[in-house]
């Protein structure tokens, strides 16, 4: 499956959880084949190539499909 996107930037962020404590996540800025720029947040535990690739691919495909509406 060919990539429907290019990762432009990855930013590490943290926030306070409602339950207390701090959670870390990564914000990916993507450019899709259709030219849409979007961001996708991925939790720390999913920040691996194997787990994040399908999430990014799905977001890019959805964005381009919505753009065509």
Short mmCIF file of C-alpha atoms in Angstrom, two decimals:
data_model
loop_
_atom_site.label_atom_id
_atom_site.label_comp_id
_atom_site.label_asym_id
_atom_site.label_seq_id
_atom_site.Cartn_x
_atom_site.Cartn_y
_atom_site.Cartn_z
CA UNK A 1 0.00 0.00 0.00
CA UNK A 2 1.51 3.30 -1.07
CA UNK A 3 1.65 6.15 1.38
CA UNK A 4 -1.19 8.62 0.97
CA UNK A 5 0.75 11.22 2.94
CA UNK A 6 4.09 12.76 3.83
CA UNK A 7 4.98 13.55 7.44
CA UNK A 8 6.05 17.18 7.63
CA UNK A 9 6.69 17.45 11.36
CA UNK A 10 6.42 15.49 14.62
CA UNK A 11 6.03 17.41 17.88
CA UNK A 12 6.21 15.83 21.33
CA UNK A 13 3.57 17.22 23.68
CA UNK A 14 2.32 16.55 27.19
CA UNK A 15 -0.87 17.38 29.04
CA UNK A 16 -2.42 16.84 32.45
CA UNK A 17 -4.91 13.97 32.50
CA UNK A 18 -8.38 14.47 33.96
CA UNK A 19 -7.61 11.57 36.31
CA UNK A 20 -4.34 13.19 37.37
CA UNK A 21 -0.81 12.64 36.17
CA UNK A 22 0.77 13.61 32.89
CA UNK A 23 0.35 11.94 29.52
CA UNK A 24 2.73 12.28 26.60
CA UNK A 25 1.69 12.18 22.96
CA UNK A 26 3.04 13.06 19.54
CA UNK A 27 1.38 15.43 17.07
CA UNK A 28 2.11 14.53 13.45
CA UNK A 29 1.59 17.19 10.79
CA UNK A 30 0.83 15.52 7.44
CA UNK A 31 0.43 16.58 3.85
CA UNK A 32 -1.82 14.25 1.89
CA UNK A 33 -1.57 13.38 -1.77
CA UNK A 34 -4.54 15.69 -2.34
CA UNK A 35 -2.67 18.58 -0.72
CA UNK A 36 -4.53 18.68 2.60
CA UNK A 37 -2.49 19.61 5.67
CA UNK A 38 -3.74 17.98 8.88
CA UNK A 39 -2.55 16.92 12.30
CA UNK A 40 -2.92 13.53 13.95
CA UNK A 41 -2.22 12.96 17.64
CA UNK A 42 -0.71 9.58 18.57
CA UNK A 43 -0.31 8.35 22.15
CA UNK A 44 3.11 7.46 23.49
CA UNK A 45 2.35 3.72 23.51
CA UNK A 46 1.38 3.84 19.80
CA UNK A 47 4.45 5.85 18.76
CA UNK A 48 6.11 3.09 16.75
CA UNK A 49 6.32 2.75 12.96
CA UNK A 50 4.16 -0.37 13.03
CA UNK A 51 1.36 1.16 15.11
CA UNK A 52 1.35 4.73 13.82
CA UNK A 53 1.53 4.02 10.05
CA UNK A 54 -2.04 2.64 9.77
CA UNK A 55 -3.42 5.54 11.83
CA UNK A 56 -1.69 8.13 9.65
CA UNK A 57 -2.68 6.32 6.44
CA UNK A 58 -6.35 6.21 7.47
CA UNK A 59 -6.40 9.89 8.45
CA UNK A 60 -4.84 10.90 5.12
CA UNK A 61 -7.28 8.81 3.08
CA UNK A 62 -10.26 10.18 5.02
CA UNK A 63 -9.11 13.78 4.59
CA UNK A 64 -8.68 13.40 0.84
CA UNK A 65 -12.05 11.64 0.54
CA UNK A 66 -13.75 14.49 2.42
CA UNK A 67 -11.94 17.04 0.26
CA UNK A 68 -13.52 15.44 -2.83
CA UNK A 69 -17.09 15.93 -1.51
#
